CSV table of C-alpha atoms in Angstrom, one decimal:
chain,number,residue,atom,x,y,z
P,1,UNK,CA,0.0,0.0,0.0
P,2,UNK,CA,1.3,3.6,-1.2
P,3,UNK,CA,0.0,6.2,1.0
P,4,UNK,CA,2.1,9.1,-0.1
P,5,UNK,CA,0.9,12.8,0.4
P,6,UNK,CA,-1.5,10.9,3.4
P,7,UNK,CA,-1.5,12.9,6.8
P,8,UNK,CA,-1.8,10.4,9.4
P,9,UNK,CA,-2.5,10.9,13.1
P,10,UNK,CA,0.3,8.7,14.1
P,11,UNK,CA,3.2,7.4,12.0
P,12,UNK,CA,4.9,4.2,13.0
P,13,UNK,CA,8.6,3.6,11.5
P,14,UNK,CA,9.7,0.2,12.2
P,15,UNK,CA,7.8,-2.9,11.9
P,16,UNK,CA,10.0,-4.8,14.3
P,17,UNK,CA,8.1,-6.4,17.4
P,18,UNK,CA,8.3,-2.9,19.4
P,19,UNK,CA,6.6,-0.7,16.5
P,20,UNK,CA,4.3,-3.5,15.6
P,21,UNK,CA,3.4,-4.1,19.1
P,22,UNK,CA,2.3,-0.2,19.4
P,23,UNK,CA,0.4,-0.8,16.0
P,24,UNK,CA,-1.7,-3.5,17.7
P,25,UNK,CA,-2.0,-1.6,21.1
P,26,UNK,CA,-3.4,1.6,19.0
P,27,UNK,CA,-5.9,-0.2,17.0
P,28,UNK,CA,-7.2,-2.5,19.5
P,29,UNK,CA,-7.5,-0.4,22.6
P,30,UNK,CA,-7.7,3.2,21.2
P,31,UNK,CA,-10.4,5.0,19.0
P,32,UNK,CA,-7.6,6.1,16.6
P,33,UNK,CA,-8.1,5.0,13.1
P,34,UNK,CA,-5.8,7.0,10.6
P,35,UNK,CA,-2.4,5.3,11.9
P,36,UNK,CA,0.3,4.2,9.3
P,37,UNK,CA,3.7,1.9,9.5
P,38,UNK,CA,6.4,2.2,7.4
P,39,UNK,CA,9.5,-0.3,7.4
P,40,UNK,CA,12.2,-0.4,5.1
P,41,UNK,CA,12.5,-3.9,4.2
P,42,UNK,CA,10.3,-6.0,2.5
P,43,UNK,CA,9.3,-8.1,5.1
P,44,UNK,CA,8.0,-7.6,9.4
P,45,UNK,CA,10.9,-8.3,12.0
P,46,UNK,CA,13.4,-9.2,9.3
P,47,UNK,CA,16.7,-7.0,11.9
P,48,UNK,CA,16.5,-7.5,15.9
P,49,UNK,CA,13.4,-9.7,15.9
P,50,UNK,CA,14.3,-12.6,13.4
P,51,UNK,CA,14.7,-15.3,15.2
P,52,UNK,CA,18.3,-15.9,14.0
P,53,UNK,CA,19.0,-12.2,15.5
P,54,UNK,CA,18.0,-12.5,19.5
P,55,UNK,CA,17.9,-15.2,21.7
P,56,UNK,CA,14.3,-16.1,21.2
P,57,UNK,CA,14.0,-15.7,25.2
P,58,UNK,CA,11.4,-14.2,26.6
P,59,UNK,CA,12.6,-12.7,29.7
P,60,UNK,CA,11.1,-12.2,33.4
P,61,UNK,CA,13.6,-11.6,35.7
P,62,UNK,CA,13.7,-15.1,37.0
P,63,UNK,CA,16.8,-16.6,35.9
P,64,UNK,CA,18.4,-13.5,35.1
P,65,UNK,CA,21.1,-13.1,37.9
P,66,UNK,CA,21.9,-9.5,37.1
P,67,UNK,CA,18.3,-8.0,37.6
P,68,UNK,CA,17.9,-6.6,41.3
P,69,UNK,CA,14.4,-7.4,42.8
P,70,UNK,CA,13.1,-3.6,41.4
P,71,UNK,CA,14.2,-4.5,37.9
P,72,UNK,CA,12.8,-8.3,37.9
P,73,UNK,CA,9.3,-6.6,39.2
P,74,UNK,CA,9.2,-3.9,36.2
P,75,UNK,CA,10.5,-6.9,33.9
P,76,UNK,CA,8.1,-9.4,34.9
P,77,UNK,CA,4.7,-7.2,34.4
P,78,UNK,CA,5.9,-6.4,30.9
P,79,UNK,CA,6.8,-10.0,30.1
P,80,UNK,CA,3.5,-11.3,31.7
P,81,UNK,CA,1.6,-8.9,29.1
P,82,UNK,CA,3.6,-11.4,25.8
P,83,UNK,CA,3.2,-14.2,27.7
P,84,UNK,CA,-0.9,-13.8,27.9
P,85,UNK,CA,-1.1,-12.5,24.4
P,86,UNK,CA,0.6,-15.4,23.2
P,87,UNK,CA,-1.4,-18.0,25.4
P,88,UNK,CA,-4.5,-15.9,24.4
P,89,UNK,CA,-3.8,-16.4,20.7
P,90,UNK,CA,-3.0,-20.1,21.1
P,91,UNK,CA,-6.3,-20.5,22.6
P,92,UNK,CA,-8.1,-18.2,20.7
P,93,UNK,CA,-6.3,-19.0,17.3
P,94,UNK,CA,-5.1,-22.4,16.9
P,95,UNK,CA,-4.7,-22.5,13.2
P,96,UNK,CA,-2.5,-19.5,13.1
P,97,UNK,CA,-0.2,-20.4,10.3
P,98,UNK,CA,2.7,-19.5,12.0
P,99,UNK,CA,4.2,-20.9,15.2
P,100,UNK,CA,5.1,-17.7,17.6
P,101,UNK,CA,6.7,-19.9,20.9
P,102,UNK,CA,7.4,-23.4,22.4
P,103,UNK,CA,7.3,-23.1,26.1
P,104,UNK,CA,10.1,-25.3,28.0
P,105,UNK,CA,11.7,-25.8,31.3
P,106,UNK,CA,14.4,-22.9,32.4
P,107,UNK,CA,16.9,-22.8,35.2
P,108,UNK,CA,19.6,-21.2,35.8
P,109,UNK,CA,22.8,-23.1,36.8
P,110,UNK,CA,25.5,-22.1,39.4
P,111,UNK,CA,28.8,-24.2,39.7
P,112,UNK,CA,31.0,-24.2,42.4
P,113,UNK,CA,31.0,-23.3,46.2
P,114,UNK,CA,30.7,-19.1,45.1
P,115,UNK,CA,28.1,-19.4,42.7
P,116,UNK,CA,26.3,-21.6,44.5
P,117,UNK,CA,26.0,-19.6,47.8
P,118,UNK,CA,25.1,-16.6,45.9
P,119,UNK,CA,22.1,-18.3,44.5
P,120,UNK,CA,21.3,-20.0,47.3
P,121,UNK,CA,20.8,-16.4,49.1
P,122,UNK,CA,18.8,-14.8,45.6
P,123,UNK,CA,16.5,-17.9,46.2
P,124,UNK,CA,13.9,-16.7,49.2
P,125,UNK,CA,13.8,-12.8,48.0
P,126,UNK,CA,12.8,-13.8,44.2
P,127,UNK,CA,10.5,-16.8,45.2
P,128,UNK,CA,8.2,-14.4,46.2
P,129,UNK,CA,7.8,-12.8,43.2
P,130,UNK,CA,8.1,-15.9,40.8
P,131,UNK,CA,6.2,-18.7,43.4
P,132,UNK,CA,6.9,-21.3,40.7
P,133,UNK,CA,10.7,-21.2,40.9
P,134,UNK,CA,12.4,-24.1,42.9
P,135,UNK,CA,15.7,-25.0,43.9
P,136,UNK,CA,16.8,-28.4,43.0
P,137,UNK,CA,20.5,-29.8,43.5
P,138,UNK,CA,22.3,-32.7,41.5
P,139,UNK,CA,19.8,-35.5,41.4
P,140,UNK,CA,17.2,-33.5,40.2
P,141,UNK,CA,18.8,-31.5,37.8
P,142,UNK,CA,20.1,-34.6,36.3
P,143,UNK,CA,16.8,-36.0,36.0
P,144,UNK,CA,16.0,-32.9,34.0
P,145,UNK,CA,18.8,-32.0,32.0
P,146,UNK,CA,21.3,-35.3,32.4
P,147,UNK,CA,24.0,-33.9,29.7
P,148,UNK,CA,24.5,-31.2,32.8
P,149,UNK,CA,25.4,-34.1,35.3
P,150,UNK,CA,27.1,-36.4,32.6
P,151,UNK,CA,31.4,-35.9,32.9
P,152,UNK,CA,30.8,-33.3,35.5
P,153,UNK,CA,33.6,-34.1,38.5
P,154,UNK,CA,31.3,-35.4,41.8
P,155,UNK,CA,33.1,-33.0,43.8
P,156,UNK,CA,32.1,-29.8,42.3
P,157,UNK,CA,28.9,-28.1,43.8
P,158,UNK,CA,26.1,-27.5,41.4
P,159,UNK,CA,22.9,-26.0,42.1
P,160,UNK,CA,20.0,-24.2,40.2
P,161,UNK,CA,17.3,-22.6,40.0
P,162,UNK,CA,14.1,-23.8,38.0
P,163,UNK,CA,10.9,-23.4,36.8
P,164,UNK,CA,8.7,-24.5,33.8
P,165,UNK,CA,7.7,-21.4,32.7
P,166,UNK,CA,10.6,-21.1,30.0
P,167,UNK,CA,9.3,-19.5,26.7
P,168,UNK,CA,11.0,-19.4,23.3
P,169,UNK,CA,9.6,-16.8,21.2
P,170,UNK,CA,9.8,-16.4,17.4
P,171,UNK,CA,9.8,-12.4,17.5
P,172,UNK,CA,9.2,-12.1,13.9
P,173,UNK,CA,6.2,-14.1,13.3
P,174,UNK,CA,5.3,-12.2,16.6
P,175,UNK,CA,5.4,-9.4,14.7
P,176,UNK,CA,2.9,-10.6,11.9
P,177,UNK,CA,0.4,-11.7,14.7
P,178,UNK,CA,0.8,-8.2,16.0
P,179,UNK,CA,-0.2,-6.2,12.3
P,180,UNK,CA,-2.6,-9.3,11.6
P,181,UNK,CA,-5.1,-8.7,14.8
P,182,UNK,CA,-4.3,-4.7,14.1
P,183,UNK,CA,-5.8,-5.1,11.1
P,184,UNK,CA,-8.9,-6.9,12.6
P,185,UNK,CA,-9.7,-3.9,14.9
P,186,UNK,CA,-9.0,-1.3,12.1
P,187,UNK,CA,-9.2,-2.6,8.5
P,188,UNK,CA,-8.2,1.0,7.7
P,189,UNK,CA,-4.6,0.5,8.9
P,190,UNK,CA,-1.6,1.2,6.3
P,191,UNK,CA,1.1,-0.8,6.5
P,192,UNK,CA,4.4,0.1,4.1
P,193,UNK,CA,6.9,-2.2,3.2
P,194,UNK,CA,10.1,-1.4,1.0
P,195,UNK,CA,9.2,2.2,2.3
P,196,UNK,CA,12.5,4.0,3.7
P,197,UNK,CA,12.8,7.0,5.7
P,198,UNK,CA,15.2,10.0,4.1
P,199,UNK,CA,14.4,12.3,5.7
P,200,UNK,CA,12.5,13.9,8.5
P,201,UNK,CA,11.4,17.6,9.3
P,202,UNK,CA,8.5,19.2,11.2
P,203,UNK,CA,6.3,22.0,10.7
P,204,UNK,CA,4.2,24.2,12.6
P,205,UNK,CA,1.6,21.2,13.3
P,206,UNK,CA,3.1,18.2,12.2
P,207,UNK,CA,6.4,16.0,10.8
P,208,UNK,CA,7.1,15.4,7.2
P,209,UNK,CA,8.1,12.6,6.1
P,210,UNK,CA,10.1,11.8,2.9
P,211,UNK,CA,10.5,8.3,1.9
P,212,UNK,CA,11.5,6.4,-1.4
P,213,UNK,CA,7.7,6.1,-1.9
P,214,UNK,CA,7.2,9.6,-1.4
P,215,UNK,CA,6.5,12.2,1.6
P,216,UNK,CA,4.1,11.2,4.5
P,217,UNK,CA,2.6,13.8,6.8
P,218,UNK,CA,1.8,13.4,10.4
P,219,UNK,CA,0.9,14.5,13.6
P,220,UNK,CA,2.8,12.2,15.9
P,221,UNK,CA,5.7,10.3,15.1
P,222,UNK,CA,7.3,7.0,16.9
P,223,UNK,CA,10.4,6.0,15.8
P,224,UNK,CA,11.3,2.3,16.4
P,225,UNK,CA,14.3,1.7,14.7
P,226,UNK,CA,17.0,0.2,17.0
P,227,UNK,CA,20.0,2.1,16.4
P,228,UNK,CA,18.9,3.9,13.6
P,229,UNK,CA,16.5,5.8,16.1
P,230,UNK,CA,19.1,7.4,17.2
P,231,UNK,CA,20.4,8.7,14.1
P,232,UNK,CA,16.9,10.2,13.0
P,233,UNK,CA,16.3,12.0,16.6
P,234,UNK,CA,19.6,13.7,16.2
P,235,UNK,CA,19.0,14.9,12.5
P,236,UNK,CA,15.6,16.7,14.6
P,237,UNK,CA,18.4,18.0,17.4
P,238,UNK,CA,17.9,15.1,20.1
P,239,UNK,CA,20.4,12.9,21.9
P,240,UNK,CA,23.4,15.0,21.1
P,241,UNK,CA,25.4,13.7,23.9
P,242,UNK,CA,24.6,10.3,23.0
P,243,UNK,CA,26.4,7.4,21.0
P,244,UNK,CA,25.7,4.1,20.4
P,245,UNK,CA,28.2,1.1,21.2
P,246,UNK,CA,26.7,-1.4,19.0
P,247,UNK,CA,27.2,-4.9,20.4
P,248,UNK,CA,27.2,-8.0,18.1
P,249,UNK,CA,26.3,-11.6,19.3
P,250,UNK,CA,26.9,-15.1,18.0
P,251,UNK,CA,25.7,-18.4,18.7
P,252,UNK,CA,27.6,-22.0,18.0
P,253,UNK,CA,24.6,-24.7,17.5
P,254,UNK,CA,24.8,-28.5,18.6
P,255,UNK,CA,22.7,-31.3,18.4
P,256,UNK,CA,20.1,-31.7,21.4
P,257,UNK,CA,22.4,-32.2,24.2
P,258,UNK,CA,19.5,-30.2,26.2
P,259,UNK,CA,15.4,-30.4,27.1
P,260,UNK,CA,15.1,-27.0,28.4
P,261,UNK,CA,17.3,-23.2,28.5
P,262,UNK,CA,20.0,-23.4,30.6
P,263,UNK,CA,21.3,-20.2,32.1
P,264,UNK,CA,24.2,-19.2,33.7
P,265,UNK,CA,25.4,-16.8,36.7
P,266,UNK,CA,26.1,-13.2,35.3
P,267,UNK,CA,29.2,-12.4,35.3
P,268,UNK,CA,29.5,-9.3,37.9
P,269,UNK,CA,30.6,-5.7,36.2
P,270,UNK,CA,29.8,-7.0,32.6
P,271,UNK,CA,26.4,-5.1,31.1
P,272,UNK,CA,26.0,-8.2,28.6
P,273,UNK,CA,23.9,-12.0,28.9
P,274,UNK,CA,25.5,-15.0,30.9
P,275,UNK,CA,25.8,-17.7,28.1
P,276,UNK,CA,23.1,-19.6,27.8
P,277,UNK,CA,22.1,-22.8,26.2
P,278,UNK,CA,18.5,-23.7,24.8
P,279,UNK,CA,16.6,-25.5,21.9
P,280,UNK,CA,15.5,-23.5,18.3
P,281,UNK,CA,12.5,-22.4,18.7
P,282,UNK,CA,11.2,-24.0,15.2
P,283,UNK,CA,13.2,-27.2,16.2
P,284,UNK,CA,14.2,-28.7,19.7
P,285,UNK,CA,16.9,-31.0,18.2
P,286,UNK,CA,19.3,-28.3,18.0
P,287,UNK,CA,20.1,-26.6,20.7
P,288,UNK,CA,21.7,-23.0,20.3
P,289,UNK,CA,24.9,-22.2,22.9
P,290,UNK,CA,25.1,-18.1,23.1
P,291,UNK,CA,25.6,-14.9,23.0
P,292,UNK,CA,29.3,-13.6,22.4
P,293,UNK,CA,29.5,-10.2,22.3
P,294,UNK,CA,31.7,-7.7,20.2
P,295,UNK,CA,31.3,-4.2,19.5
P,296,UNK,CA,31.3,-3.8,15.7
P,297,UNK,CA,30.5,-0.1,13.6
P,298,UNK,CA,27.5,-1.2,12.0
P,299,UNK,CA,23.9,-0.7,13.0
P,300,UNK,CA,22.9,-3.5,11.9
P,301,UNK,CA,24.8,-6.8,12.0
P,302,UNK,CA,25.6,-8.7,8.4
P,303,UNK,CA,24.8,-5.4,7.0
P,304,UNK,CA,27.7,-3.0,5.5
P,305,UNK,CA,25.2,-0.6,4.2
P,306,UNK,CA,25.0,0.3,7.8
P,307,UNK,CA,28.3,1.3,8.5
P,308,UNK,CA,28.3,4.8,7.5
P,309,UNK,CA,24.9,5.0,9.2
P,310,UNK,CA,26.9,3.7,12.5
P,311,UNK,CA,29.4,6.8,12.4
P,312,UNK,CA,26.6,9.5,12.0
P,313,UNK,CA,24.9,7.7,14.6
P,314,UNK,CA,28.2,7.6,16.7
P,315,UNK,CA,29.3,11.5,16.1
P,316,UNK,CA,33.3,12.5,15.2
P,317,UNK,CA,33.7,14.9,17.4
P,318,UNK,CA,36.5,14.3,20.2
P,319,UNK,CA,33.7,13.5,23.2
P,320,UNK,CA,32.8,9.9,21.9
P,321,UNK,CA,36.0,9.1,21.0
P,322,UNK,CA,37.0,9.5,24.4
P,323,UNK,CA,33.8,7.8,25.9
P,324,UNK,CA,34.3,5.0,23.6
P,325,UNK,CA,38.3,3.7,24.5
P,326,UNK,CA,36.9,4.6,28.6
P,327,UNK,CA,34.7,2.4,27.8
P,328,UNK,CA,36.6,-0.2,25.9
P,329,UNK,CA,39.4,-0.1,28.0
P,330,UNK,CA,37.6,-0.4,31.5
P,331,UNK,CA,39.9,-4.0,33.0
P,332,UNK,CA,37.2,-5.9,33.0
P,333,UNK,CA,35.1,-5.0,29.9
P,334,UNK,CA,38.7,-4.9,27.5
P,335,UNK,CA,39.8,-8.6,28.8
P,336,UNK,CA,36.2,-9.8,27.9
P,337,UNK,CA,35.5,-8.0,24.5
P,338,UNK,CA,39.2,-9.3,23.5
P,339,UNK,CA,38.2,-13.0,24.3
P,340,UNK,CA,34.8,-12.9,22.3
P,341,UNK,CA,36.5,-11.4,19.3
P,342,UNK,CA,38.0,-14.8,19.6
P,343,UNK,CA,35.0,-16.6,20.2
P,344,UNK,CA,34.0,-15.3,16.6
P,345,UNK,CA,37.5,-16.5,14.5
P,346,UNK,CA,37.6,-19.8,12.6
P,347,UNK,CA,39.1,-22.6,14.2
P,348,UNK,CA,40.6,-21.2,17.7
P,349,UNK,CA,36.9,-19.6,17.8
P,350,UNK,CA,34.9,-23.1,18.7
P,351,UNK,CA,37.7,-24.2,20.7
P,352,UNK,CA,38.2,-21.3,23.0
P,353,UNK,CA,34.1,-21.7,23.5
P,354,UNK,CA,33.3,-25.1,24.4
P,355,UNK,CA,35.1,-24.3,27.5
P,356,UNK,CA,32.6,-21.7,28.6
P,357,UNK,CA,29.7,-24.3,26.8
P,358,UNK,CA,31.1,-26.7,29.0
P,359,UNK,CA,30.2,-25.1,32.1
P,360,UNK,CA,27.0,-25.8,31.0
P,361,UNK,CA,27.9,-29.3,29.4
P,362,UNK,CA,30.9,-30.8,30.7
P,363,UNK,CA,30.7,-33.8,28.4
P,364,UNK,CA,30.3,-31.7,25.2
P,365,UNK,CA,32.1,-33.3,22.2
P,366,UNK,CA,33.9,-31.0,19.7
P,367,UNK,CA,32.5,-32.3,16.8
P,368,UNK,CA,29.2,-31.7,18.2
P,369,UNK,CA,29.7,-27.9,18.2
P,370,UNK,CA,29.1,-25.7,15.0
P,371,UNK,CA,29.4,-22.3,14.8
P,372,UNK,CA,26.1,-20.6,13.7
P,373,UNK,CA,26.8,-18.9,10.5
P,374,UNK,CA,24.0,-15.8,10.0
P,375,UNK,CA,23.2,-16.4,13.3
P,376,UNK,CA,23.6,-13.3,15.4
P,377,UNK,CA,22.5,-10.0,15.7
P,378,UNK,CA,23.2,-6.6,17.3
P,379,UNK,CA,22.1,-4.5,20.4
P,380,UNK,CA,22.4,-0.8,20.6
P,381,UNK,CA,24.2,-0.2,23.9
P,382,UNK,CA,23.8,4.1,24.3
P,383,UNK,CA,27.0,6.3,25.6
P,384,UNK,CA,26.7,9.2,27.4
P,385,UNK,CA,29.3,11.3,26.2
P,386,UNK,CA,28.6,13.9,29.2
P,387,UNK,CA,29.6,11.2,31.8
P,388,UNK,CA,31.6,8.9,29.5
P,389,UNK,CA,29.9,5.9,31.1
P,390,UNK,CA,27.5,3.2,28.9
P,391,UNK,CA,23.6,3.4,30.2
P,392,UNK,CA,22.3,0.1,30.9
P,393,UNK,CA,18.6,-0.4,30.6
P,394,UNK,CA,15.8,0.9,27.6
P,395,UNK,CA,17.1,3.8,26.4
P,396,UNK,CA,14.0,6.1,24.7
P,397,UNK,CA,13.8,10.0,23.9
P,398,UNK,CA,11.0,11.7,23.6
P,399,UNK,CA,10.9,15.3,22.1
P,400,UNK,CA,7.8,17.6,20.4
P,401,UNK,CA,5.0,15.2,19.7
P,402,UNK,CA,7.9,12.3,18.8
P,403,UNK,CA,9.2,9.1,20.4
P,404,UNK,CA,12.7,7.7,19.6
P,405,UNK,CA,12.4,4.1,21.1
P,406,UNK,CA,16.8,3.1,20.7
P,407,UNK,CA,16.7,-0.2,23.2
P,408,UNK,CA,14.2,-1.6,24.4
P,409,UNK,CA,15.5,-3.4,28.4
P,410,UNK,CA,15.6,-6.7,28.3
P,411,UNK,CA,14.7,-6.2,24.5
P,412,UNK,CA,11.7,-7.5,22.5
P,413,UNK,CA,9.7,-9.3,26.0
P,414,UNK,CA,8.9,-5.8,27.2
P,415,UNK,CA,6.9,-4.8,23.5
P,416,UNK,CA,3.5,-4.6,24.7
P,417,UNK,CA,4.7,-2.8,28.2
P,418,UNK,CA,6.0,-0.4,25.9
P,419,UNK,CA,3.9,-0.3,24.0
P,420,UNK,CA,1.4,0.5,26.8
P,421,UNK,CA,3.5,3.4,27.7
P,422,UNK,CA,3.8,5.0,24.6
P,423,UNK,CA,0.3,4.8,23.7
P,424,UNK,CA,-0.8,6.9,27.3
P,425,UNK,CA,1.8,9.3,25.8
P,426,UNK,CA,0.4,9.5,22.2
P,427,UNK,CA,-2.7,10.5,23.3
P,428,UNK,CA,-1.4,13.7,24.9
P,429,UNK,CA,0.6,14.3,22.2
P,430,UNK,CA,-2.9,14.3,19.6
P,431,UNK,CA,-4.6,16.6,23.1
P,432,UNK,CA,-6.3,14.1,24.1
P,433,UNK,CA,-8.9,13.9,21.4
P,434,UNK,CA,-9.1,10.0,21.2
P,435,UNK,CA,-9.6,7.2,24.2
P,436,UNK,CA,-6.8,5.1,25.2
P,437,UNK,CA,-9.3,1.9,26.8
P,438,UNK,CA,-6.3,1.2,30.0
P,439,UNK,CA,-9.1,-1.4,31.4
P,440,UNK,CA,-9.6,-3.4,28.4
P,441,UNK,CA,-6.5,-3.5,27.7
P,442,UNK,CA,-5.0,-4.5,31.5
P,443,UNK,CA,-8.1,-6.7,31.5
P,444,UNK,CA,-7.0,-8.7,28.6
P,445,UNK,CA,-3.0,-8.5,28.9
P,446,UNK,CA,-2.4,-7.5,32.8
């Protein structure tokens, strides 16, 4: 659909899981009919939410070491909003022609005598939140997942934590459900593929829009691009203190050596996932072993079209620069960026990581481990150049009548929390001329 010249009461620009999510909040639980999304490729969720581009986890706060009880709190209620959608659909549309989640066991594994105490003491302040999770020692988690037991020395301490709540999302056809049910509530809705922003420029009431398909006019604007977001908000004068540290992960795939997602203890002082083992989402014999993580200057991982787009993004001036190698060359961060470029090369690679897989599987083979070609993708991790430190969390700027959603925190499982949030801000933005239904849609989601 070409709706060039069309002013629109809110434009979307991104049809990844967070601006497709908003598209579904806005036409199910709002009276607002004349909304519009654009996305450059041809194709929903094709960057961040492909399932070959995140860790097809959606996240609580359960088995996630590094959140404190406040974040796991926020976390869950946002996860719990997918997590209902998604049973909601399975219920309510069973022949949906594409799978969006298999749900599995999760725990998250601590080994040796440290590790263990620590998660012995997270266990009776986060049971409260998450009543399901249990601790279970040796026997048990052998029972569950024996390749964690097998080859392990009887001597070293294991413990985890567990629960059966473990989903594993497919993001992307996430996104489709998201656009298909928007569509149900408003037929009306225009969706753009191939459709890429150039440029973008406001007026006295409203943001123009020029595209490859032509200009698009309207009244509010959410931009949820990733990275990119950041790039458009400071072409409008936004986030001019800010860079992006774009961080690149990869996964190495094995046979099923696992049932469920095996998680384990963040590493303290590093911003980035424990590795983590689980099955595909679209098949449980493989199991995928991940992330590493390496900054790269691209916004977009695989893609060298981006890499220009990554220095605008970043800024030349002598502030980020500086930022950057404090950053980099923080002890702890430099020692593990310079060991997952490693992770990533051709032969040393896969044999420098089985030992950090084997942590997980002790009695992992070699030749079971592949490393995951295309597999991989990127998240935006901001800078603030006026303190020179990275900021942790979901970075989002909001300016006159415009959103710039950059990172989403802990990515694509807060969508519809988001999405919640940005719709309550929307409708100030239009003066509060159209209802946002909170009840119907806590009722259905909360």
């Amino acid at each position: 659909m070409n709706d060039s010249g069309k002013k629109f009461d809110v434009l979307i620009v991104g049809g990844g899981v967070v601006g497709t999510a908003l598209l579904y909040t806005l036409s199910k639980y709002t009276d607002l009919r004349n909304i519009s999304l654009i996305e450059k490729y041809p194709d929903l969720g094709l960057v961040n939410s492909a399932s070959t581009k995140n860790s097809q986890t959606l996240h609580f706060g359960d088995i996630e070491t590094n959140y404190s009880f406040e974040k796991a709190k926020s976390v869950k209620r946002m996860a719990d909003m997918v997590m209902k959608y998604l049973e909601n659909e399975k219920k309510s549309n069973p022949d949906y022609e594409l799978k969006l989640f298999s749900k599995y066991s999760k725990m998250v594994l601590a080994v040796g005598k440290n590790q263990v105490d620590e998660l012995d003491k997270r266990f009776p302040t986060f049971s409260v939140l998450f009543p399901n999770l249990r601790v279970i020692k040796r026997d048990e988690i052998g029972k569950m997942e024996p390749r964690v037991v097998e080859g392990r020395s009887p001597d070293q301490e294991i413990l985890a934590l567990v629960t059966e709540d473990g989903y594993t999302v497919d993001f992307k056809n996430l996104c489709h459900s998201f656009v298909d049910n928007a569509k149900k509530s408003n037929p009306d809705v225009s969706i753009q593929l191939n459709t890429r922003l150039l440029k973008i420029t406001k007026n006295s009431d409203s943001y123009i829009v020029k595209t490859n398909n032509g200009e698009i006019q309207a009244s509010a604007v959410v931009i949820a691009a990733g990275g990119h977001s950041l790039m458009i908000a400071k072409s409008l004068g936004y986030g001019k203190n800010l860079s992006i540290l774009s961080m690149a992960g990869s996964f190495y795939t094995a046979p099923k050596v696992l049932n469920g997602k095996v998680y384990t203890i963040q590493v303290s002082k590093l911003p980035f996932a424990a590795i983590h083992g689980d099955p595909e989402v679209h098949n449980e014999n493989i199991t995928r072993f991940g992330p590493t993580a390496k900054p790269i200057f691209q916004l977009e991982r695989h893609e060298m079209s981006t890499f220009m787009e990554y220095w605008k993004t970043f800024g030349l001036g002598i502030n980020p620069v500086i930022s950057l190698f404090k950053i980099i060359f923080d002890k702890v961060l430099f020692s593990y960026i310079v060991v997952n470029f490693l992770y990533d090369l051709p032969f040393i690679g896969k044999r420098l990581f089985i030992k950090q897989i084997r942590r997980i599987v002790p009695g992992l083979k070699m030749n079971e481990l592949k490393y995951g070609k295309g597999i991989g993708g990127t998240r935006p991790q901001i800078v603030n150049n006026t303190n020179r430190k990275l900021e942790m969390g979901e970075a989002k700027l909001t300016g006159d009548k415009i959103i710039f959603n950059i990172t989403p925190s802990p990515g694509a499982s807060t969508c519809l929390g988001n999405a919640y949030s940005d719709t309550s801000m929307l409708m100030g933005f239009l003066d509060n001329k159209f209802k946002f239904n909170k009840e119907a849609f806590e009722k259905d989601l909360m």
